[in-house]
Coordinates of C-alpha atoms and ligand atoms in Angstrom, one line a residue:
M1 CA -52.4 5.6 155.1
E2 CA -55.9 7.6 155.6
R3 CA -55.2 10.5 157.5
G4 CA -57.5 12.6 158.7
T5 CA -59.6 14.5 162.7
D6 CA -62.5 12.2 162.7
M7 CA -62.0 11.5 166.7
Q8 CA -65.2 8.4 166.5
K9 CA -63.7 6.6 164.0
A10 CA -60.7 6.4 165.2
A11 CA -61.6 5.4 168.5
A12 CA -63.7 3.2 166.9
I13 CA -60.4 1.7 164.8
L14 CA -58.7 1.1 167.7
R15 CA -61.5 -1.0 170.0
E16 CA -61.6 -3.4 167.2
G17 CA -58.4 -4.2 167.0
G18 CA -56.6 -1.4 165.1
L19 CA -54.0 0.5 164.0
V20 CA -54.1 3.5 164.6
A21 CA -50.8 7.2 164.6
F22 CA -51.9 9.9 167.3
P23 CA -50.1 12.4 168.2
T24 CA -48.8 12.6 171.8
E25 CA -47.3 16.2 173.5
T26 CA -43.8 14.3 173.0
V27 CA -43.7 12.7 169.3
Y28 CA -46.3 10.9 167.5
G29 CA -47.0 7.6 168.9
L30 CA -49.0 4.2 166.8
G31 CA -51.2 3.0 169.4
A32 CA -53.0 -0.2 169.6
N33 CA -55.6 -2.1 172.5
G34 CA -53.6 -2.2 174.6
L35 CA -55.0 -5.1 176.3
N36 CA -55.1 -7.0 173.0
P37 CA -52.4 -9.2 172.2
V38 CA -52.8 -9.5 168.7
A39 CA -53.8 -5.7 167.6
V40 CA -50.3 -5.0 169.8
A41 CA -48.4 -7.8 167.7
R42 CA -49.3 -5.6 165.0
I43 CA -47.3 -3.3 165.9
F44 CA -43.9 -4.7 166.2
E45 CA -44.8 -5.9 162.9
V46 CA -45.1 -2.7 161.7
K47 CA -41.8 -0.8 163.0
R48 CA -40.4 -3.9 162.2
R49 CA -39.4 -3.7 166.6
P50 CA -37.9 -6.9 168.4
A51 CA -40.6 -8.4 170.6
F52 CA -37.9 -8.0 173.7
D53 CA -38.1 -4.2 173.7
P54 CA -41.2 -3.2 175.6
L55 CA -44.4 -1.1 174.9
I56 CA -45.8 1.6 177.3
L57 CA -49.4 1.8 178.0
H58 CA -50.8 4.9 177.6
V59 CA -53.8 5.7 179.8
G60 CA -56.9 8.5 180.1
S61 CA -56.9 9.1 184.1
P62 CA -54.9 7.7 187.3
E63 CA -57.7 5.1 188.0
Q64 CA -57.5 3.3 184.7
A65 CA -53.6 3.1 185.8
A66 CA -54.4 2.0 189.1
D67 CA -56.2 -0.9 186.9
L68 CA -51.9 -1.6 185.5
F69 CA -49.9 -1.7 188.8
L70 CA -49.8 -4.1 190.9
Y71 CA -49.6 -2.1 194.1
P72 CA -51.4 1.3 193.2
E73 CA -51.5 3.0 196.4
D74 CA -46.8 2.9 196.5
N75 CA -46.9 6.0 197.9
R76 CA -43.8 7.0 195.4
I77 CA -47.0 6.2 192.3
K78 CA -49.1 8.6 194.0
A79 CA -46.2 11.7 194.7
L80 CA -45.6 11.3 190.5
M81 CA -48.7 11.0 189.5
E82 CA -50.3 13.3 191.2
R83 CA -47.0 16.1 189.7
F84 CA -46.5 15.7 186.7
W85 CA -49.6 13.8 184.9
P86 CA -50.7 14.2 181.9
G87 CA -47.7 14.5 180.9
P88 CA -44.2 13.3 179.5
L89 CA -43.3 11.3 182.6
T90 CA -43.3 7.1 181.9
I91 CA -43.3 5.2 185.3
V92 CA -42.8 1.7 184.6
A93 CA -43.4 -0.3 188.5
P94 CA -44.6 -4.0 188.7
R95 CA -47.7 -5.2 186.8
K96 CA -51.3 -6.8 187.0
P97 CA -52.3 -10.2 185.2
I98 CA -53.9 -8.3 182.9
V99 CA -51.1 -6.4 181.5
P100 CA -50.8 -8.6 178.5
D101 CA -46.9 -10.1 178.0
I102 CA -46.5 -8.9 174.9
V103 CA -46.9 -5.5 175.9
T104 CA -44.3 -5.9 178.5
S105 CA -41.4 -8.8 176.3
G106 CA -42.2 -10.6 179.1
M107 CA -41.1 -8.7 182.0
P108 CA -43.2 -8.3 185.5
T109 CA -43.2 -4.6 185.2
V110 CA -44.8 -2.4 183.1
A111 CA -45.0 0.9 181.9
V112 CA -47.4 3.4 181.9
R113 CA -48.7 7.7 181.5
I114 CA -50.9 10.0 181.1
P115 CA -49.9 12.5 177.9
A116 CA -50.6 15.3 178.0
H117 CA -52.4 15.8 174.3
P118 CA -56.0 16.9 174.0
I119 CA -55.7 14.9 170.9
A120 CA -54.4 12.2 172.4
L121 CA -56.5 12.0 175.5
E122 CA -60.0 12.4 174.2
L123 CA -58.9 9.5 171.7
I124 CA -57.5 6.7 174.6
R125 CA -61.2 8.0 176.2
T126 CA -63.1 7.3 173.6
A127 CA -61.7 4.7 172.6
G128 CA -62.4 3.9 177.0
V129 CA -58.9 0.7 176.2
P130 CA -55.3 1.4 177.6
V131 CA -53.4 2.3 174.7
A132 CA -49.9 0.8 173.9
A133 CA -48.2 3.0 171.9
P134 CA -44.8 3.0 170.9
S135 CA -43.1 6.0 168.8
A136 CA -44.2 5.7 165.4
N137 CA -41.1 5.3 163.6
L138 CA -39.3 2.1 162.0
F139 CA -37.3 0.8 164.5
G140 CA -34.3 2.5 165.1
R141 CA -34.9 5.6 163.3
L142 CA -35.9 8.7 163.7
S143 CA -39.3 9.8 166.0
P144 CA -41.9 11.4 164.1
T145 CA -43.1 14.7 164.9
L146 CA -44.7 15.8 162.0
P147 CA -48.0 13.8 160.5
H148 CA -45.5 13.4 157.1
H149 CA -42.8 11.5 159.5
V150 CA -45.1 8.6 160.3
Q151 CA -46.6 8.6 156.3
K152 CA -42.9 7.7 155.3
Q153 CA -41.7 5.2 157.4
L154 CA -44.3 3.0 158.0
T155 CA -46.7 0.9 155.8
G156 CA -49.6 -0.9 157.7
V157 CA -51.1 1.8 159.9
D158 CA -54.9 2.0 159.3
Y159 CA -56.0 5.8 160.3
L160 CA -53.3 8.1 161.2
L161 CA -54.7 11.7 163.7
D162 CA -53.3 14.5 162.6
G163 CA -52.7 16.7 164.9
G164 CA -49.9 18.6 162.9
K165 CA -46.5 19.9 164.9
T166 CA -46.1 17.9 168.6
Q167 CA -44.8 20.2 170.7
I168 CA -42.2 19.3 172.9
G169 CA -40.3 17.1 170.6
V170 CA -38.3 14.5 172.9
E171 CA -40.1 11.1 174.4
S172 CA -41.2 11.3 177.3
T173 CA -38.5 10.7 179.9
I174 CA -38.6 7.3 182.0
I175 CA -38.5 6.6 185.4
S176 CA -38.2 2.5 186.9
L177 CA -40.1 1.9 190.4
T178 CA -38.7 -1.4 190.6
G179 CA -35.7 -1.8 192.5
E180 CA -35.0 -0.2 196.2
T181 CA -34.3 3.2 194.7
A182 CA -36.1 5.1 191.3
T183 CA -33.8 4.9 188.6
L184 CA -34.0 6.9 185.3
L185 CA -34.3 4.7 182.5
R186 CA -34.4 7.8 179.5
P187 CA -34.0 11.2 180.0
G188 CA -36.7 13.6 179.1
F189 CA -38.9 16.4 178.8
I190 CA -39.3 16.3 182.9
T191 CA -35.4 16.4 184.1
L192 CA -33.8 14.8 187.0
E193 CA -33.8 17.3 189.4
Q194 CA -37.4 18.2 188.9
I195 CA -38.5 14.4 190.1
R196 CA -35.8 14.6 192.1
E197 CA -38.1 17.1 194.1
I198 CA -41.1 14.7 194.5
I199 CA -38.7 11.4 195.8
P200 CA -35.1 10.0 195.0
V201 CA -33.8 9.1 192.0
E202 CA -30.9 7.9 190.8
M203 CA -29.5 7.5 186.8
A204 CA -29.7 4.5 185.6
N205 CA -25.8 2.9 184.9
A206 CA -25.4 2.8 181.0
S207 CA -22.9 0.2 180.4
D208 CA -24.7 -2.2 182.9
A209 CA -27.9 -1.5 180.7
E210 CA -26.2 -1.5 177.1
D211 CA -26.4 -5.5 176.5
Q212 CA -29.6 -5.5 179.3
P213 CA -33.3 -6.5 178.0
L214 CA -34.5 -4.3 180.8
A215 CA -34.2 -0.5 179.2
P216 CA -34.0 -1.4 175.2
G217 CA -34.4 2.1 175.3
L218 CA -30.7 2.8 176.6
L219 CA -29.2 0.9 173.1
K220 CA -26.4 2.7 172.2
S221 CA -27.9 3.1 168.6
H222 CA -31.0 5.2 167.9
Y223 CA -33.7 7.2 166.2
S224 CA -30.5 7.4 163.4
P225 CA -31.5 9.6 160.4
E226 CA -30.0 7.2 157.3
K227 CA -27.4 9.8 156.0
P228 CA -23.9 10.3 158.2
L229 CA -24.4 12.7 161.7
T230 CA -21.5 14.1 162.6
V231 CA -21.5 15.8 166.5
F232 CA -19.5 19.0 166.5
E233 CA -18.8 21.8 169.7
S234 CA -18.0 24.5 166.9
L235 CA -17.4 24.4 163.5
Q236 CA -13.8 24.8 161.8
K237 CA -14.6 24.6 158.6
D238 CA -17.3 25.1 156.0
P239 CA -18.6 21.7 155.3
G240 CA -19.3 22.6 152.1
S241 CA -22.3 22.4 150.2
H242 CA -23.4 18.6 150.9
A243 CA -23.7 19.2 154.0
G244 CA -26.2 20.0 156.4
V245 CA -25.7 21.9 159.5
I246 CA -28.0 22.4 162.5
F247 CA -27.7 25.2 165.2
L248 CA -28.7 23.9 168.7
A249 CA -27.8 27.8 169.6
H250 CA -25.5 30.9 168.8
D251 CA -22.5 30.2 166.3
P252 CA -20.9 32.7 164.7
V253 CA -19.5 30.6 162.6
R254 CA -22.2 30.1 160.3
Q255 CA -22.8 34.0 158.4
N256 CA -21.0 32.3 155.4
L257 CA -21.4 28.9 155.0
K258 CA -21.9 26.9 151.7
A259 CA -23.8 24.5 153.9
H260 CA -27.5 24.2 154.2
I261 CA -28.6 25.8 157.1
I262 CA -31.2 25.1 159.9
N263 CA -30.8 27.1 163.1
L264 CA -33.4 25.3 165.9
S265 CA -33.6 28.1 168.7
A266 CA -31.8 31.9 167.5
S267 CA -31.5 32.2 171.2
G268 CA -30.2 28.9 172.7
D269 CA -33.4 28.2 174.1
L270 CA -32.5 24.6 174.8
I271 CA -36.6 24.0 175.1
E272 CA -37.7 25.5 171.8
A273 CA -34.3 23.3 170.3
A274 CA -35.7 20.8 171.6
A275 CA -38.9 21.0 170.0
H276 CA -37.7 21.3 166.5
L277 CA -34.8 18.8 167.0
F278 CA -36.4 15.2 165.2
T279 CA -38.3 17.6 162.5
A280 CA -34.6 19.0 161.8
L281 CA -33.0 16.1 161.2
H282 CA -35.8 14.4 159.6
E283 CA -35.8 17.5 156.9
M284 CA -32.4 17.1 156.5
E285 CA -32.9 13.8 155.8
N286 CA -35.5 14.2 153.2
N287 CA -33.5 17.0 151.4
P288 CA -31.6 14.6 148.6
E289 CA -28.3 18.1 147.7
V290 CA -27.9 17.2 152.0
K291 CA -25.3 14.2 151.7
E292 CA -24.2 14.3 155.7
I293 CA -25.0 16.5 158.4
Y294 CA -23.9 18.1 161.4
I295 CA -25.2 19.0 164.1
Q296 CA -23.6 21.3 167.1
K297 CA -23.2 19.8 170.7
V298 CA -25.3 21.6 173.7
E299 CA -24.3 21.5 177.5
E300 CA -25.7 18.7 179.2
R301 CA -28.0 20.4 182.0
G302 CA -32.3 20.4 182.1
I303 CA -33.2 19.2 178.9
G304 CA -29.8 19.0 177.0
I305 CA -29.2 16.0 178.9
A306 CA -32.4 14.5 176.5
I307 CA -31.2 16.3 173.9
M308 CA -27.4 15.4 173.7
D309 CA -29.2 11.9 173.9
R310 CA -30.6 11.3 171.2
I311 CA -28.5 13.1 169.3
R312 CA -25.2 10.1 170.6
K313 CA -27.7 8.1 169.8
A314 CA -28.7 8.8 166.5
A315 CA -24.8 9.5 165.8
Y316 CA -23.2 6.3 166.9
R317 CA -24.4 4.5 164.2
H318 CA -22.0 6.1 162.0
G319 CA -19.6 5.5 164.6
N320 CA -19.1 9.1 166.0
Ligands
LIG401 O1 -42.8 10.2 174.7 C1 -43.3 9.0 174.1 O2 -42.4 8.1 175.4 C2 -44.2 8.0 173.9 C3 -45.2 8.4 173.5 C4 -45.8 8.0 171.9 O3 -45.9 8.3 174.2 N1 -43.0 6.8 173.5 C5 -42.6 6.5 173.3 O4 -42.2 5.1 173.4 O5 -41.4 6.8 173.3 P1 -40.8 4.2 172.8 O6 -41.5 2.9 172.3 O7 -40.0 4.4 171.2 O8 -40.5 3.9 174.2 C6 -40.6 3.5 175.4 C7 -39.0 2.8 176.0 C8 -38.6 1.7 175.2 O9 -37.4 1.9 175.1 C9 -39.0 0.8 176.0 O10 -37.8 -0.4 176.2 C10 -38.9 1.3 177.7 O11 -39.9 2.4 177.2 N2 -40.3 0.1 178.0 C11 -41.2 0.4 178.0 N3 -41.9 -0.8 179.2 C12 -41.0 -1.4 179.9 C13 -40.4 -1.5 180.9 N4 -41.6 -2.3 181.2 N5 -39.2 -1.6 182.1 C14 -38.3 -0.9 180.8 N6 -37.8 -0.5 179.9 C15 -39.6 -0.2 179.8
LIG402 MG1 -39.2 4.9 170.0

């Protein structure tokens, strides 16, 4: 796939129905013109994504979001937009008929956000259309935080806009305004506590959501590397030279290990750890000497909730 920094070219490809991978502040997205159902269908094909899993529309302004939401005057939408946009918060709310069914998997709601990355914003504004974009990975696999992660997994992308490494490293927080009370569908960089400063919000019930297409991002297995992944609290012994160990915070055992080590944050800063999480998992996946991966648990507070959500789903497929 062609990779570069030509904004005019990327925007033209989008307008004409092609696929452009681009950086956002969270992870790389695989974008198509969100009002063109044929272009959006190509996203599902390239990602091998099941049709029941709806897409986020990325817009460049609150006015553009108002064209997509059925009730843009909803005070909760207004308050959330004002506080968190541009930024890593996705709002799910009833949609206008202009939104194609393929974007929402036929649901009466649409997911929308204004990303904070300057390249993403410029692309959306230059293209002049809402950009449908899931993370630019194969369905169920590790999310991309670097351009070569996109190249490793996907074929059939017309252009890859290179923006280096993404800053936040975990996907946006998703909040649904479809019920009486707002619910958190996916934890992310913006925490429940931060949202609660603006509107009341509850955690979505994960056990309901498992088999439910309404919140497909809550599937138990997702974001998985191609190698067995084990979560540990404290390493009891050296797993050996065929293993890769990812530390998120300090661990006294790590000094003399034969294993391949990646340390996500020497000081135990979880925001820093989140930023490097998928990058480290990709590195372990790519390293031929690493046959299995171990990753350290963190406390589930603040962004630690989003980190443990991704780690659990990444490990689930291997039975732990
Ligand atoms: O940070 C992000 O959100 C990244 C960047 C590229 O913006 N995008 C991303 O998209 O993570 P994706 O497709 O990998 O995850 C979007 C999640 C999916 O789990 C999907 O099921 C959910 O959003 N979703 C989309 N529309 C929805 C809707 N109408 N109702 C409920 N969930 C929805
Ligand atoms: Mg994804």
